CSV table of C-alpha atoms and ligand atoms in Angstrom, one decimal:
chain,number,residue,atom,x,y,z
W,1,MET,CA,118.0,124.0,103.3
W,2,ALA,CA,118.9,126.4,106.1
W,3,PRO,CA,122.2,125.2,107.6
W,4,LEU,CA,121.6,122.7,110.3
W,5,SER,CA,125.0,123.2,112.0
W,6,ILE,CA,125.0,119.7,113.1
W,7,SER,CA,128.3,117.9,113.6
W,8,PRO,CA,128.6,114.7,111.4
W,9,ASP,CA,130.0,113.0,114.4
W,10,HIS,CA,126.8,113.3,116.3
W,11,PRO,CA,124.2,110.6,115.9
W,12,VAL,CA,120.8,111.2,114.3
W,13,VAL,CA,117.7,109.7,115.9
W,14,VAL,CA,114.7,109.3,113.5
W,15,LEU,CA,111.2,108.7,114.8
W,16,THR,CA,108.7,107.3,112.3
W,17,GLY,CA,104.9,106.9,112.4
W,18,ALA,CA,102.2,105.5,110.2
W,19,GLY,CA,102.6,108.4,107.6
W,20,ILE,CA,105.9,106.9,106.3
W,21,SER,CA,104.1,103.7,105.3
W,22,LYS,CA,101.1,105.4,103.8
W,23,GLU,CA,102.5,105.4,100.3
W,24,SER,CA,103.3,101.7,100.6
W,25,GLY,CA,99.6,101.1,100.9
W,26,LEU,CA,99.1,100.9,104.7
W,27,SER,CA,96.5,103.0,106.5
W,28,THR,CA,97.4,105.6,109.1
W,29,PHE,CA,95.4,105.8,112.3
W,30,ARG,CA,94.0,109.3,112.7
W,31,ASP,CA,93.6,110.6,109.1
W,32,LYS,CA,89.9,110.8,108.0
W,33,ASP,CA,90.2,107.3,106.4
W,34,GLY,CA,92.5,106.0,109.1
W,35,ILE,CA,92.1,102.8,111.1
W,36,TRP,CA,90.5,104.5,114.2
W,37,SER,CA,87.8,106.0,112.0
W,38,SER,CA,86.2,102.5,111.7
W,39,VAL,CA,87.3,100.6,114.8
W,40,ARG,CA,87.3,101.7,118.4
W,41,ILE,CA,90.6,101.7,120.2
W,42,GLU,CA,88.9,100.3,123.4
W,43,ASP,CA,87.6,97.3,121.4
W,44,VAL,CA,90.8,96.1,119.8
W,45,ALA,CA,93.9,97.8,121.2
W,46,THR,CA,94.0,97.6,125.0
W,47,PRO,CA,94.8,94.7,127.4
W,48,GLU,CA,91.2,94.9,128.7
W,49,ALA,CA,89.8,94.4,125.1
W,50,PHE,CA,92.0,91.2,124.8
W,51,GLN,CA,90.7,89.9,128.1
W,52,ARG,CA,87.1,90.7,127.2
W,53,ASN,CA,87.1,89.5,123.7
W,54,PRO,CA,90.3,87.9,122.4
W,55,ASP,CA,88.7,86.7,119.2
W,56,ALA,CA,87.8,90.2,118.2
W,57,VAL,CA,91.3,91.4,118.9
W,58,HIS,CA,92.9,88.5,117.0
W,59,ASP,CA,90.5,89.2,114.1
W,60,PHE,CA,91.6,92.8,113.9
W,61,TYR,CA,95.3,92.0,113.9
W,62,ASN,CA,94.9,88.9,111.6
W,63,LYS,CA,93.3,91.2,109.0
W,64,ARG,CA,96.1,93.7,109.2
W,65,ARG,CA,98.8,91.0,109.2
W,66,ARG,CA,97.2,89.4,106.1
W,67,LEU,CA,97.3,92.8,104.3
W,68,LEU,CA,101.1,92.9,104.5
W,69,THR,CA,101.4,89.8,102.4
W,70,GLU,CA,98.3,89.8,100.3
W,71,GLN,CA,98.8,93.4,99.1
W,72,HIS,CA,102.5,92.8,98.6
W,73,VAL,CA,103.3,95.8,100.7
W,74,GLU,CA,106.8,97.0,100.0
W,75,PRO,CA,109.1,99.7,101.4
W,76,ASN,CA,108.9,103.1,99.6
W,77,ALA,CA,111.4,105.8,98.8
W,78,ALA,CA,111.2,107.2,102.3
W,79,HIS,CA,112.2,103.9,104.0
W,80,TYR,CA,115.1,103.5,101.5
W,81,ALA,CA,116.3,107.1,102.1
W,82,LEU,CA,116.7,106.3,105.8
W,83,VAL,CA,118.9,103.4,104.8
W,84,LYS,CA,121.0,105.7,102.6
W,85,LEU,CA,121.4,108.0,105.5
W,86,GLU,CA,122.4,105.1,107.8
W,87,LEU,CA,125.1,104.1,105.3
W,88,ALA,CA,126.4,107.7,104.9
W,89,TRP,CA,126.1,109.4,108.2
W,90,PRO,CA,129.4,109.3,110.2
W,91,GLY,CA,127.8,109.6,113.6
W,92,GLY,CA,125.3,106.8,112.9
W,93,ILE,CA,121.6,106.8,113.0
W,94,LEU,CA,118.9,105.1,115.1
W,95,VAL,CA,115.4,104.6,113.6
W,96,VAL,CA,112.8,104.4,116.3
W,97,THR,CA,109.5,103.4,114.7
W,98,GLN,CA,106.0,103.4,116.2
W,99,ASN,CA,105.0,101.2,113.2
W,100,VAL,CA,104.4,97.5,113.7
W,101,ASP,CA,105.0,96.7,110.0
W,102,SER,CA,108.4,95.5,108.8
W,103,LEU,CA,109.1,98.0,106.1
W,104,HIS,CA,112.2,99.6,107.7
W,105,GLU,CA,113.9,96.2,108.0
W,106,GLN,CA,112.7,95.1,104.6
W,107,ALA,CA,114.3,98.3,103.2
W,108,GLY,CA,117.6,97.4,105.0
W,109,SER,CA,117.6,99.6,108.2
W,110,GLN,CA,120.0,98.0,110.7
W,111,ASN,CA,119.8,100.1,113.8
W,112,LEU,CA,116.1,100.0,114.4
W,113,ILE,CA,113.8,99.9,117.5
W,114,HIS,CA,110.2,98.9,117.2
W,115,MET,CA,108.9,100.8,120.2
W,116,HIS,CA,105.3,99.6,119.6
W,117,GLY,CA,106.3,96.0,118.7
W,118,ARG,CA,105.8,94.0,115.6
W,119,HIS,CA,102.9,92.6,113.7
W,120,ARG,CA,104.7,89.5,112.8
W,121,GLU,CA,105.5,88.3,116.3
W,122,ALA,CA,103.4,86.5,118.9
W,123,ARG,CA,104.1,86.8,122.7
W,124,CYS,CA,102.8,84.5,125.4
W,125,ASN,CA,100.9,86.1,128.2
W,126,ALA,CA,101.9,83.3,130.5
W,127,CYS,CA,105.6,83.1,130.0
W,128,ASP,CA,106.5,86.1,127.7
W,129,HIS,CA,108.1,83.9,125.1
W,130,VAL,CA,108.2,85.8,121.7
W,131,VAL,CA,108.1,83.9,118.4
W,132,ALA,CA,107.9,85.0,114.8
W,133,TRP,CA,104.4,84.7,113.4
W,134,LYS,CA,103.3,85.1,109.8
W,135,GLY,CA,99.8,83.6,109.6
W,136,ASP,CA,96.6,84.1,111.7
W,137,MET,CA,96.7,83.9,115.5
W,138,SER,CA,93.8,82.5,117.6
W,139,THR,CA,93.0,81.4,121.1
W,140,GLU,CA,93.6,77.8,120.1
W,141,ASP,CA,97.3,78.4,119.5
W,142,VAL,CA,99.8,76.8,121.9
W,143,CYS,CA,102.9,78.6,123.1
W,144,GLU,CA,106.0,76.8,122.1
W,145,GLY,CA,107.8,78.1,125.2
W,146,CYS,CA,105.5,76.9,128.0
W,147,GLY,CA,102.9,74.8,126.2
W,148,GLU,CA,100.0,77.0,127.4
W,149,ARG,CA,97.0,77.3,125.1
W,150,GLY,CA,95.1,80.5,124.6
W,151,GLY,CA,97.7,83.0,125.9
W,152,LEU,CA,99.3,84.1,122.6
W,153,ARG,CA,98.8,87.7,121.7
W,154,PRO,CA,100.2,89.9,119.0
W,155,ASN,CA,103.6,91.3,120.2
W,156,VAL,CA,102.4,94.9,119.9
W,157,VAL,CA,102.1,97.6,122.5
W,158,TRP,CA,98.5,98.4,123.3
W,159,PHE,CA,97.1,101.6,124.9
W,160,GLY,CA,97.9,101.5,128.6
W,161,GLU,CA,101.1,99.5,128.1
W,162,THR,CA,104.7,100.7,128.2
W,163,PRO,CA,106.5,100.9,124.8
W,164,MET,CA,109.5,98.7,124.3
W,165,ASP,CA,113.2,99.7,124.8
W,166,MET,CA,112.4,103.1,126.4
W,167,ASP,CA,115.8,103.1,128.2
W,168,LEU,CA,117.7,102.7,125.0
W,169,ILE,CA,115.5,105.3,123.2
W,170,GLU,CA,115.9,107.9,125.9
W,171,GLU,CA,119.6,107.5,126.0
W,172,ALA,CA,119.8,107.9,122.2
W,173,LEU,CA,117.6,111.0,122.3
W,174,LEU,CA,119.7,112.6,125.0
W,175,GLY,CA,122.9,111.9,123.0
W,176,CYS,CA,121.9,112.8,119.5
W,177,GLY,CA,122.8,115.9,117.4
W,178,LEU,CA,119.6,115.8,115.3
W,179,PHE,CA,116.1,114.4,115.9
W,180,VAL,CA,113.9,113.9,112.8
W,181,SER,CA,110.2,113.1,113.3
W,182,ILE,CA,108.5,111.6,110.2
W,183,GLY,CA,104.9,110.8,109.5
W,184,THR,CA,103.5,110.9,113.0
W,185,SER,CA,100.6,113.1,114.2
W,186,GLY,CA,102.1,113.6,117.7
W,187,ASN,CA,99.0,112.3,119.5
W,188,VAL,CA,100.5,109.4,121.3
W,189,TYR,CA,102.9,109.5,124.2
W,190,PRO,CA,105.7,108.8,125.0
W,191,ALA,CA,106.7,109.3,121.3
W,192,ALA,CA,105.0,112.6,121.1
W,193,GLY,CA,107.2,113.8,123.9
W,194,PHE,CA,110.5,112.9,122.3
W,195,VAL,CA,110.9,116.4,120.8
W,196,GLU,CA,110.5,118.0,124.2
W,197,LEU,CA,113.3,115.7,125.6
W,198,VAL,CA,115.6,116.6,122.7
W,199,ARG,CA,114.9,120.3,123.1
W,200,LYS,CA,116.6,120.0,126.6
W,201,THR,CA,119.9,119.2,124.8
W,202,HIS,CA,121.9,120.9,122.1
W,203,ALA,CA,120.2,118.8,119.4
W,204,ARG,CA,118.1,120.2,116.5
W,205,ALA,CA,114.7,118.9,115.8
W,206,VAL,CA,113.1,118.5,112.3
W,207,GLU,CA,109.6,117.5,111.4
W,208,LEU,CA,108.8,115.9,108.0
W,209,ASN,CA,105.1,115.2,107.6
W,210,LEU,CA,102.2,115.7,105.3
W,211,GLU,CA,100.9,118.5,107.5
W,212,PRO,CA,101.8,120.1,110.8
W,213,SER,CA,101.6,117.7,113.7
W,214,GLN,CA,100.2,118.5,117.2
W,215,GLY,CA,103.7,119.5,118.3
W,216,ALA,CA,104.9,121.3,115.1
W,217,ALA,CA,105.8,124.5,116.9
W,218,ARG,CA,108.4,122.6,118.9
W,219,PHE,CA,110.6,121.8,115.9
W,220,ASP,CA,113.4,124.0,114.6
W,221,ILE,CA,112.8,123.0,111.0
W,222,THR,CA,109.6,121.7,109.3
W,223,ARG,CA,109.0,120.4,105.8
W,224,TYR,CA,105.5,119.3,104.7
W,225,GLY,CA,104.6,116.9,101.8
W,226,PRO,CA,104.3,113.2,101.1
W,227,ALA,CA,107.1,111.2,102.8
W,228,THR,CA,108.3,109.7,99.5
W,229,GLU,CA,109.2,113.3,98.5
W,230,VAL,CA,110.2,115.1,101.6
W,231,VAL,CA,112.3,112.4,103.2
W,232,PRO,CA,114.6,111.6,100.3
W,233,ALA,CA,115.1,115.4,99.6
W,234,PHE,CA,115.9,116.0,103.3
W,235,VAL,CA,118.3,113.0,103.4
W,236,ASP,CA,120.1,114.3,100.3
W,237,ASP,CA,120.4,117.7,101.8
W,238,LEU,CA,121.9,116.2,105.0
W,239,ILE,CA,124.3,114.1,103.1
W,240,ALA,CA,125.3,117.1,100.9
W,241,SER,CA,126.1,119.0,104.1
W,242,LEU,CA,128.9,116.5,104.7
W,243,GLU,CA,130.7,117.6,101.6
V,301,LIG,N1,103.6,111.2,104.0
V,301,LIG,C1,103.9,111.8,105.2
V,301,LIG,N2,103.0,111.9,106.3
V,301,LIG,C2,101.8,111.4,106.1
V,301,LIG,C3,101.4,110.8,104.8
V,301,LIG,C4,102.4,110.7,103.8
V,301,LIG,N3,102.1,110.2,102.6
V,301,LIG,N4,100.1,110.4,105.0
V,301,LIG,C5,99.7,110.8,106.2
V,301,LIG,N5,100.7,111.4,106.9
V,301,LIG,C6,100.7,111.9,108.2
V,301,LIG,C7,99.4,112.4,108.7
V,301,LIG,O1,99.3,113.8,108.3
V,301,LIG,C8,99.5,112.3,110.2
V,301,LIG,O2,100.1,113.5,110.8
V,301,LIG,O3,101.1,110.9,109.1
V,301,LIG,C9,100.5,111.1,110.4
V,301,LIG,C10,99.9,109.8,110.9
V,301,LIG,O4,99.4,110.0,112.2
V,301,LIG,P1,98.6,108.8,112.9
V,301,LIG,O5,97.6,108.2,112.1
V,301,LIG,O6,98.2,109.4,114.2
V,301,LIG,O7,99.7,107.7,113.1
V,301,LIG,P2,100.9,107.7,114.2
V,301,LIG,O8,101.3,109.1,114.6
V,301,LIG,O9,101.9,106.8,113.7
V,301,LIG,O10,100.1,107.0,115.5
V,301,LIG,C11,100.9,106.7,116.6
V,301,LIG,O11,99.0,105.6,117.5
V,301,LIG,O12,97.2,104.2,117.4
V,301,LIG,C12,98.5,104.3,117.7
V,301,LIG,O13,99.9,102.5,118.0
V,301,LIG,C13,99.4,103.4,117.0
V,301,LIG,O14,101.7,103.6,116.5
V,301,LIG,C14,100.5,104.2,116.4
V,301,LIG,C15,100.4,105.5,117.3
């Protein structure tokens, strides 16, 4: 690897997208067999869709939530490589994921932000109470916070909503020495704009993906291939640079 000239004392921020979970058996969104090739975003992933037809939205998320358990979806070598980096990197790492699956935490990542929320949580539209949720969700469910029936929704960020913890993420991006984007097509903002923010600082930016993303030209270093290959190899190179 070309020398990164990054100080080990500087934190690393890693952004992940659906591509990192692909080899664990979960679909991406915009690949030709991706989720948005068979379902319309406007029908299942906006607040308006939930208002119009909550049953259809619940059905979509229930099916995806069931997959996580029924298919025994497990973290892969790329998720584990990020845990290895977290344990080894002196400056610390923050993983910011757009994924709503739990594979980073299952692998053991500690410093993790789910900017698009989590599949396995429900949030009440009436009182904002958040609760862990493993099974199906429906309009019959009652919020344990306020007792209201019918207001529970998946605790995920829909199109038109603001991603979670943006203040923390921006602060981390502005203070990092290295930004690594993994398995994301760079179609969805604000995540797609993180590389621009980082370019305003001294930090270096790396893209690891199956193919060049929308914003590939903005990265200092790019490596293309399946996440289970390119991520462990990159992490090993980074750790070797400490020696
Ligand atoms: N290894 C690495 N990258 C992969 C792999 C793989 N095995 N398989 C696919 N990819 C890449 C694709 O080439 C693509 O660039 O992962 C990327 C996935 O892109 P998207 O499907 O657009 O997923 P993502 O970028 O995470 O989407 C962002 O869009 O619909 C919303 O909320 C949803 O969080 C999601 C957001």
